[in-house]
Structure formats: structure tokens, C-alpha cells
Coordinates of C-alpha atoms in Angstrom, one line a residue:
M1 CA 93.3 121.4 152.8
K2 CA 91.9 124.7 151.5
N3 CA 88.5 123.8 152.8
W4 CA 89.5 123.5 156.5
L5 CA 91.9 126.5 156.2
Q6 CA 89.1 128.7 154.9
A7 CA 86.7 127.4 157.4
A8 CA 89.1 128.1 160.2
F9 CA 89.3 131.8 159.2
V10 CA 85.5 132.3 159.3
R11 CA 84.8 134.1 162.5
S12 CA 81.6 133.3 164.4
P13 CA 79.1 136.2 165.0
Q14 CA 80.0 138.1 168.1
T15 CA 78.4 140.9 170.0
K16 CA 80.2 144.2 170.0
S17 CA 81.1 143.9 173.7
N18 CA 82.6 140.5 173.2
T19 CA 84.6 141.7 170.2
N20 CA 86.1 144.6 172.1
S21 CA 87.0 142.6 175.2
A22 CA 88.7 139.7 173.3
M23 CA 92.3 139.9 172.2
P24 CA 92.4 140.6 168.4
L25 CA 93.8 137.6 166.6
V26 CA 93.3 135.4 163.6
A27 CA 93.6 131.7 164.6
L28 CA 94.3 128.6 162.5
Q29 CA 93.3 125.3 163.9
L30 CA 92.2 121.9 162.8
A31 CA 88.6 121.0 163.3
H32 CA 87.4 117.6 164.4
S33 CA 83.9 116.2 164.3
A34 CA 84.0 115.1 167.9
H35 CA 84.4 118.7 168.9
S36 CA 81.4 119.8 166.9
G37 CA 79.2 117.1 168.4
H38 CA 78.9 115.0 165.2
S39 CA 78.7 111.2 165.6
A40 CA 81.4 109.0 164.0
Q41 CA 80.8 107.9 160.4
W42 CA 81.3 104.2 159.7
T43 CA 81.6 102.2 156.5
P44 CA 78.4 100.4 155.6
R45 CA 78.6 96.6 156.1
N46 CA 78.1 95.5 152.6
Y47 CA 80.5 93.8 150.2
A48 CA 81.2 96.7 147.8
A49 CA 81.9 99.2 150.7
L50 CA 84.1 96.8 152.6
A51 CA 86.0 95.8 149.5
R52 CA 86.6 99.4 148.6
E53 CA 87.5 100.8 152.1
G54 CA 89.2 97.7 153.4
Y55 CA 90.9 96.0 150.5
Q56 CA 91.4 98.8 147.9
Q57 CA 92.1 101.7 150.3
N58 CA 93.8 100.1 153.3
A59 CA 97.3 98.8 153.1
I60 CA 97.1 96.6 156.2
A61 CA 93.9 94.7 155.3
Y62 CA 95.2 94.4 151.7
R63 CA 98.4 92.9 152.8
C64 CA 96.7 90.6 155.3
I65 CA 94.4 89.1 152.6
R66 CA 97.3 88.8 150.1
L67 CA 99.5 87.0 152.7
I68 CA 96.8 84.6 153.6
A69 CA 95.6 83.9 150.0
E70 CA 99.1 83.4 148.6
A71 CA 100.3 81.2 151.5
A72 CA 97.2 79.0 151.5
A73 CA 97.2 78.7 147.7
S74 CA 100.8 77.5 147.8
V75 CA 99.9 74.4 149.8
P76 CA 99.2 71.5 147.4
L77 CA 96.1 69.4 147.8
C78 CA 96.4 65.7 147.2
V79 CA 93.9 62.8 146.9
R80 CA 94.7 60.3 149.6
N81 CA 94.3 56.5 149.5
D82 CA 95.0 55.0 152.9
N83 CA 98.4 56.7 153.9
E84 CA 99.6 57.5 150.4
C85 CA 98.8 60.3 147.9
I86 CA 97.5 59.1 144.6
G87 CA 99.8 60.1 141.7
D88 CA 97.2 60.4 138.9
N89 CA 93.4 60.1 138.5
P90 CA 90.6 62.5 137.4
A91 CA 90.3 64.2 140.8
V92 CA 94.1 64.7 141.0
R93 CA 94.2 66.2 137.5
L94 CA 91.3 68.5 138.4
L95 CA 93.0 69.8 141.5
R96 CA 96.3 70.4 139.6
K97 CA 94.6 72.4 136.9
P98 CA 91.1 73.4 138.1
S99 CA 90.6 76.1 135.5
P100 CA 91.7 76.3 131.8
K101 CA 92.0 80.1 132.0
I102 CA 94.3 80.6 134.9
S103 CA 97.0 78.7 136.9
R104 CA 96.3 76.7 140.0
A105 CA 97.9 79.3 142.2
E106 CA 95.8 82.1 140.8
F107 CA 92.6 80.0 141.1
F108 CA 93.1 79.3 144.8
E109 CA 94.3 82.8 145.6
T110 CA 91.0 84.1 144.2
F111 CA 89.1 81.5 146.2
Y112 CA 90.8 82.4 149.5
S113 CA 90.6 86.2 148.8
Y114 CA 86.8 86.0 148.2
L115 CA 86.5 84.0 151.4
H116 CA 88.2 86.7 153.5
L117 CA 86.6 89.6 151.7
S118 CA 83.0 88.5 152.1
G119 CA 83.0 85.4 154.3
D120 CA 81.8 83.3 151.4
S121 CA 83.5 81.8 148.4
F122 CA 81.7 80.0 145.5
L123 CA 82.9 77.5 142.9
E124 CA 81.0 76.5 139.8
A125 CA 81.6 73.0 138.4
V126 CA 81.6 72.6 134.6
V127 CA 80.3 69.2 133.6
V128 CA 80.6 67.8 130.0
D129 CA 79.0 64.4 129.2
G130 CA 78.6 63.6 132.9
R131 CA 82.3 64.4 133.6
L132 CA 83.5 67.2 135.8
V133 CA 86.1 69.0 133.6
A134 CA 86.7 72.4 135.2
L135 CA 86.0 74.7 138.1
F136 CA 85.4 78.5 138.1
N137 CA 85.3 81.1 140.9
L138 CA 82.1 83.2 141.2
R139 CA 81.9 86.6 142.8
P140 CA 80.2 86.2 146.1
D141 CA 78.3 89.5 145.9
R142 CA 76.5 88.2 142.8
M143 CA 75.2 85.0 144.5
R144 CA 71.7 84.8 146.1
A145 CA 70.4 81.8 147.9
V146 CA 67.2 80.1 146.7
T147 CA 65.4 78.7 149.7
D148 CA 62.5 76.4 150.3
H149 CA 59.5 77.1 152.6
K150 CA 61.6 76.1 155.6
G151 CA 64.3 78.6 154.8
W152 CA 66.9 76.1 153.7
P153 CA 68.9 76.7 150.5
T154 CA 67.9 74.5 147.5
G155 CA 69.9 76.4 144.9
W156 CA 71.7 79.6 144.0
D157 CA 71.0 82.5 141.6
Y158 CA 74.0 84.2 139.9
E159 CA 73.1 87.7 138.9
V160 CA 75.1 89.9 136.5
G161 CA 73.2 93.1 135.7
S162 CA 69.8 92.1 134.4
K163 CA 70.9 88.5 133.6
K164 CA 70.3 85.7 136.0
R165 CA 71.4 82.0 136.1
R166 CA 69.9 79.5 138.5
F167 CA 71.8 76.5 139.9
T168 CA 69.8 73.9 141.6
T169 CA 70.7 70.6 143.3
D170 CA 69.9 67.5 141.3
P171 CA 67.1 65.8 143.3
N172 CA 68.1 62.3 142.2
S173 CA 71.9 62.3 142.5
G174 CA 72.2 65.1 145.1
R175 CA 74.9 66.7 143.0
S176 CA 75.2 70.5 143.0
L177 CA 77.2 72.5 140.5
I178 CA 77.9 75.1 143.2
H179 CA 80.3 74.7 146.0
H180 CA 79.7 77.2 148.9
A181 CA 82.5 77.7 151.4
R182 CA 81.8 80.0 154.3
L183 CA 83.2 81.3 157.5
F184 CA 81.1 80.9 160.6
H185 CA 78.4 83.6 161.0
P186 CA 76.6 83.7 164.4
T187 CA 73.4 85.3 163.1
D188 CA 73.1 83.9 159.6
D189 CA 72.3 80.3 158.6
I190 CA 73.3 80.6 155.0
Y191 CA 76.0 83.3 154.5
G192 CA 79.4 83.6 156.2
F193 CA 80.9 86.4 158.2
S194 CA 84.0 88.2 156.8
P195 CA 87.1 89.1 158.9
L196 CA 86.9 92.3 156.9
A197 CA 83.6 93.1 158.6
A198 CA 85.0 92.3 162.0
A199 CA 87.9 94.7 161.4
A200 CA 85.7 97.4 159.7
K201 CA 85.8 99.9 162.6
A202 CA 89.6 99.5 162.9
I203 CA 89.9 100.0 159.1
D204 CA 87.9 103.2 159.3
V205 CA 90.1 104.5 162.1
H206 CA 93.2 103.6 160.2
N207 CA 92.0 105.2 157.0
A208 CA 90.9 108.4 158.9
G209 CA 94.4 108.5 160.4
G210 CA 95.8 108.5 156.9
V211 CA 93.7 111.4 155.9
W212 CA 94.7 113.2 159.1
T213 CA 98.4 112.6 158.4
K214 CA 98.0 113.8 154.9
A215 CA 96.5 117.0 156.3
L216 CA 99.5 117.5 158.6
L217 CA 101.9 117.0 155.6
D218 CA 99.9 119.5 153.5
N219 CA 100.2 122.0 156.4
S220 CA 103.9 121.5 156.8
A221 CA 103.3 119.1 159.8
R222 CA 102.1 122.1 161.8
P223 CA 98.5 121.5 162.7
S224 CA 97.8 124.9 164.3
G225 CA 99.2 128.4 164.6
A226 CA 97.9 131.9 165.3
L227 CA 98.3 135.3 163.8
I228 CA 98.0 138.0 166.5
Y229 CA 97.0 141.5 165.4
K230 CA 98.4 144.0 167.8
G231 CA 96.9 147.0 166.0
T232 CA 98.4 150.1 164.5
S233 CA 97.3 153.7 164.2
G234 CA 94.8 153.3 167.0
S235 CA 93.0 150.4 165.2
E236 CA 92.4 147.3 167.3
H237 CA 90.8 145.1 164.6
L238 CA 91.3 144.2 161.0
S239 CA 88.9 145.6 158.5
A240 CA 86.8 143.2 156.4
E241 CA 89.0 144.0 153.4
Q242 CA 92.2 143.4 155.4
F243 CA 90.9 140.1 156.8
E244 CA 90.0 138.8 153.3
R245 CA 93.4 139.8 151.9
L246 CA 95.2 138.1 154.8
K247 CA 93.1 134.9 154.4
S248 CA 93.8 134.9 150.6
E249 CA 97.6 135.3 151.1
L250 CA 97.8 132.5 153.7
D251 CA 95.7 130.2 151.6
G252 CA 97.5 130.8 148.3
K253 CA 101.1 131.1 149.4
H254 CA 101.7 129.5 152.7
S255 CA 99.7 126.2 152.8
G256 CA 100.6 122.8 151.3
A257 CA 103.7 120.7 151.1
G258 CA 105.1 122.9 148.3
A259 CA 105.1 125.9 150.7
A260 CA 107.0 124.1 153.5
G261 CA 109.7 126.3 155.0
R262 CA 108.6 129.4 153.0
P263 CA 109.2 132.6 155.0
L264 CA 106.0 134.4 156.2
L265 CA 106.2 138.1 155.3
L266 CA 104.1 140.0 157.9
E267 CA 103.0 143.7 157.8
G268 CA 103.1 145.9 160.8
G269 CA 100.9 144.9 163.7
L270 CA 100.9 141.1 162.8
D271 CA 102.7 138.6 164.9
W272 CA 102.9 134.8 164.1
K273 CA 102.8 132.3 167.0
A274 CA 103.7 128.9 165.8
M275 CA 102.4 125.8 167.5
S276 CA 104.0 122.3 167.4
M277 CA 102.1 119.0 167.0
S278 CA 99.4 118.9 169.5
P279 CA 98.7 116.0 171.9
T280 CA 95.5 115.4 169.9
D281 CA 97.6 114.8 166.8
M282 CA 100.0 112.5 168.6
D283 CA 97.0 110.5 170.0
F284 CA 95.6 110.1 166.5
L285 CA 98.9 108.7 165.2
N286 CA 99.0 106.2 168.1
A287 CA 95.4 105.3 167.5
R288 CA 96.3 104.5 163.8
R289 CA 99.1 102.1 164.9
E290 CA 96.7 100.4 167.3
A291 CA 94.1 100.1 164.6
A292 CA 96.7 98.4 162.4
R293 CA 97.3 95.8 165.1
E294 CA 93.6 95.2 165.5
I295 CA 93.2 94.7 161.7
A296 CA 96.0 92.1 161.7
L297 CA 94.4 90.4 164.8
A298 CA 91.1 90.0 163.0
F299 CA 92.8 88.2 160.1
G300 CA 95.1 86.1 162.3
V301 CA 98.3 87.7 160.9
P302 CA 101.1 88.5 163.4
P303 CA 101.8 92.3 163.2
M304 CA 105.5 91.6 163.0
L305 CA 104.9 90.1 159.5
L306 CA 103.3 93.3 158.4
G307 CA 106.2 95.5 159.6
I308 CA 104.0 97.2 162.3
P309 CA 106.3 98.8 164.9
G310 CA 106.1 98.4 168.6
D311 CA 104.9 94.7 168.7
N312 CA 107.1 92.4 170.7
T313 CA 104.7 89.4 171.0
Y314 CA 107.2 87.2 169.2
A315 CA 110.9 86.9 169.9
N316 CA 111.8 86.9 166.2
Y317 CA 110.4 86.8 162.7
K318 CA 110.8 83.0 162.4
E319 CA 108.5 82.4 165.4
A320 CA 105.9 84.8 164.1
N321 CA 105.9 83.2 160.7
L322 CA 105.6 79.7 162.2
A323 CA 102.7 80.8 164.3
F324 CA 101.0 82.3 161.2
W325 CA 101.3 79.0 159.4
R326 CA 100.2 76.9 162.3
Q327 CA 97.3 79.0 163.6
T328 CA 96.0 80.6 160.4
I329 CA 97.0 78.9 157.2
L330 CA 96.9 75.2 158.1
P331 CA 93.4 75.3 159.7
L332 CA 92.1 77.2 156.7
V333 CA 93.7 74.8 154.1
R334 CA 92.5 71.7 156.0
K335 CA 89.0 73.0 156.2
T336 CA 89.0 73.8 152.5
A337 CA 90.4 70.4 151.5
D338 CA 87.8 68.6 153.6
S339 CA 84.9 70.7 152.1
L340 CA 86.1 70.1 148.6
G341 CA 86.4 66.4 149.2
T342 CA 82.8 66.3 150.5
W343 CA 81.5 68.2 147.4
L344 CA 83.6 66.3 144.8
A345 CA 82.6 63.0 146.3
D346 CA 79.3 63.2 144.4
W347 CA 81.4 62.8 141.2
Y348 CA 84.3 60.7 142.2
G349 CA 82.8 58.4 144.9
D350 CA 82.3 58.5 148.6
D351 CA 85.7 57.2 149.3
L352 CA 87.4 60.3 147.9
R353 CA 89.6 62.0 150.5
I354 CA 91.4 65.3 149.8
I355 CA 94.0 66.5 152.2
A356 CA 96.6 69.3 152.4
D357 CA 100.1 68.1 151.6
E358 CA 101.7 69.6 154.7
D359 CA 105.1 68.0 154.0
A360 CA 105.4 70.4 151.0
I361 CA 105.3 73.5 153.1
P362 CA 108.8 75.1 153.4
A363 CA 108.0 77.1 156.5
L364 CA 107.4 73.9 158.5
T365 CA 110.6 72.0 157.3
L366 CA 112.6 72.5 160.5
E367 CA 109.7 71.7 162.7
R368 CA 109.0 68.5 160.7
A369 CA 112.6 67.5 160.8
A370 CA 112.7 67.8 164.6
R371 CA 109.6 65.7 164.9
W372 CA 111.0 63.0 162.7
K373 CA 114.2 62.9 164.6
A374 CA 112.4 62.5 167.9
L375 CA 110.3 59.8 166.3
N376 CA 113.3 58.0 165.0
D377 CA 115.0 58.1 168.4
I378 CA 112.2 56.1 170.0
T379 CA 113.4 52.6 170.8
F380 CA 110.1 50.9 171.9
M381 CA 108.5 51.2 168.4
S382 CA 109.1 49.2 165.3
A383 CA 110.0 50.7 162.0
V384 CA 106.6 50.0 160.6
E385 CA 104.9 51.7 163.6
K386 CA 107.2 54.7 163.2
R387 CA 106.2 55.1 159.5
E388 CA 102.6 54.8 160.4
R389 CA 102.9 57.4 163.2
A390 CA 104.7 59.7 160.7
G391 CA 101.9 59.3 158.2
L392 CA 104.1 57.6 155.7
P393 CA 103.1 54.6 153.5
I394 CA 103.5 51.3 155.4
E395 CA 106.0 49.1 153.5
V396 CA 107.8 45.9 154.2
V397 CA 111.0 46.9 156.0
Q398 CA 113.9 44.6 155.5

């Protein structure tokens, strides 16, 4: 706050004729880079910068990723045999407790968080005596693809400092200790594209709006004002000593939130003209709200779930939450279950089928009950056909 206040007091060089013709005043105003001809500064599109500016310093992006990760991790994955989930086998036990260090929920929250932070998520399989015993999440910024002469990946390097581990695909069994999940990238055949990168400009605008708002608070929410010197004893201008003293007084005693409401004691010849919040400031606050909606849109989270004001897309919270589960969480979990099943089939057999247990999702209970009631009311289907249509095990009905 002191920097812009001091900069605002620095008067540009003027000719003597211009100085004499201008009304003597000391003006305080907020500067903006657009007014000075500077181009906008955007966050670099790399993992470290996006994670810092997006996840660690932006509440909207942080909450979006947490909402998605926690919701998706809460959906159980089950191993399916025909129309029934298997109660117990090695694959089931692995999915229930994939890592010995953390819980299942923490494991999958990490997996989904990495996926939305970088567009990529990596799992390492730990094999003992030919048996797959555990899975571990690997940081995506430490993974580098090893490619053949055609550009296709044949393995992965995991780099931590100066240390490097290489994971390659077994040429005989086709097994790979690394599972790579990615979000579609239109210009990259190997790595995924992060929602955080798509929302990067909106995140920068939102963060800049926070800095702007903080500046307003530090300046008692008054972005500009002017001290007009009317002149006394025949003098029309402040001397250099008077100007420096006035600048020091304003900077030290009348700026910042702690000085809000403090009376301004003026000497003879000085008149304070207060200015309210300018249209530029109001536009900046509105732009910040629009940026928050754009961030939520990139992640597929209804703004209503984030408490963003002014969004009436959904009639109520229940409909917004249902849309979030149907349009964002379920496609993500289904894709994850399918990719895990394809990867783990190398250990557990080609008939392995992993699906999301959608019946265990509380948010879809009412919708599921209505669907079952409609199915039960059908008169032209047998009980066996109804059970098959509902995805339930087919049993002999008495």
C-alpha cells in the first residue's frame, strides 16, 4: 500500500508554464497497468505455477478440486461378475485397501486431485513374489515418459532431485508397474490437459481481484482522493520541504485499515476532496465474480455449490448437487474404474471388470427410488426381466 501511495505523490516533470497554469493540488489515485500501457501478466502454464496460483492461492479452484476429489473418492469400486459384485477376492481386497500407509478415501482423493491439478495421475504397483500387494500415488510433475523411435511411450522415469527410477513394460507379459490416467489433451499424445490450465486466466483475474480488494481495504475502501492547495501568503505552490512533509504525514498516519475513520488534520490552504468507489473499482469486483463462475465452469462444479452469488441456473441446491453428481462425478468415476480394470487385468485375468457402485451414492437415492418405482409399476415385464433391467442379480423368483 505504501508503494502505490508514494508513487502517486511523485509529480511528473513539468515546464514552468504548465505548472503555473494548472490548479495546485496533490492527487492520490490508484494506478493500473492498463493505463500505463503494460501488457497483462499471466501465470506460466507449468505444474508448479498452476498448483501455487490455482490450488494454494485461489479459494474457488481449491474448493472445486476438493469437492470433486472427495465426492469421487466416496464412491466404492467393486469387482463385478455378471450382474453381481464379488464379495472377496485379491482384486477386491486391493481396492478396499490399496495402500498400507493411508486409508482408501485418502488414496483416491490424492489420485483425483492430481488428475485435476495436472491432467495426469500415476499409480505405482508394488509386486511381491508375483503378487500385486499395494498401490502408491506418484507426483505427476516427477514423471517423464520414455519413448521409442516412433514417439510412443515404452516406460516412465520417476525423478526426485538427482535420483531417477525407470519403470518399463514387461515385453513378455505386457505388465506395467505404472498406471497412467489422463484427461484428454488436444495437442499432446502422452500427457493430459488440466482443468486448472483451462481456468488459468480466470484464476489470475480472480487472484488479482483479491489483491485489488485488499488495497481498497488498506485504503479505507476509498480508492482515490485529492488534497487541493489553495495557497496562503501569496504562494500558489507547496515548497519541496512542505510536499515531502505532507506526503510523510499521509503515508504514516492516514493509510491502512488501522487508520480507517481517523480525522485528517489540515493546515491552512489545504482542502481534502474525498472520492467514493470509482466505476473502475466496481467493474473489477464484478469481473472477479465472473472469474469465479468461469473457474467453476472449467471444473464442472455448479457455482451454487460454491456459494457464488448471482447464479440462478438451478432452481435449488438439490438440483445443482444432482447435476454435479450426474455430469461431473459419475463420468469421472466410471472412467477411472474402467481404466483400473484394464490395467489390473494383467494380474487378475482378462475377465476382471471393475465398476462404480452407484447404488451406494446417497445423493442419487431419491432418483434411484423413483426409477425403481417406475420399473416396478410396469405390467408387461416379468420379475426376472425387471431385476435384470435394474442391474440386480437374476434369481429364481417364487
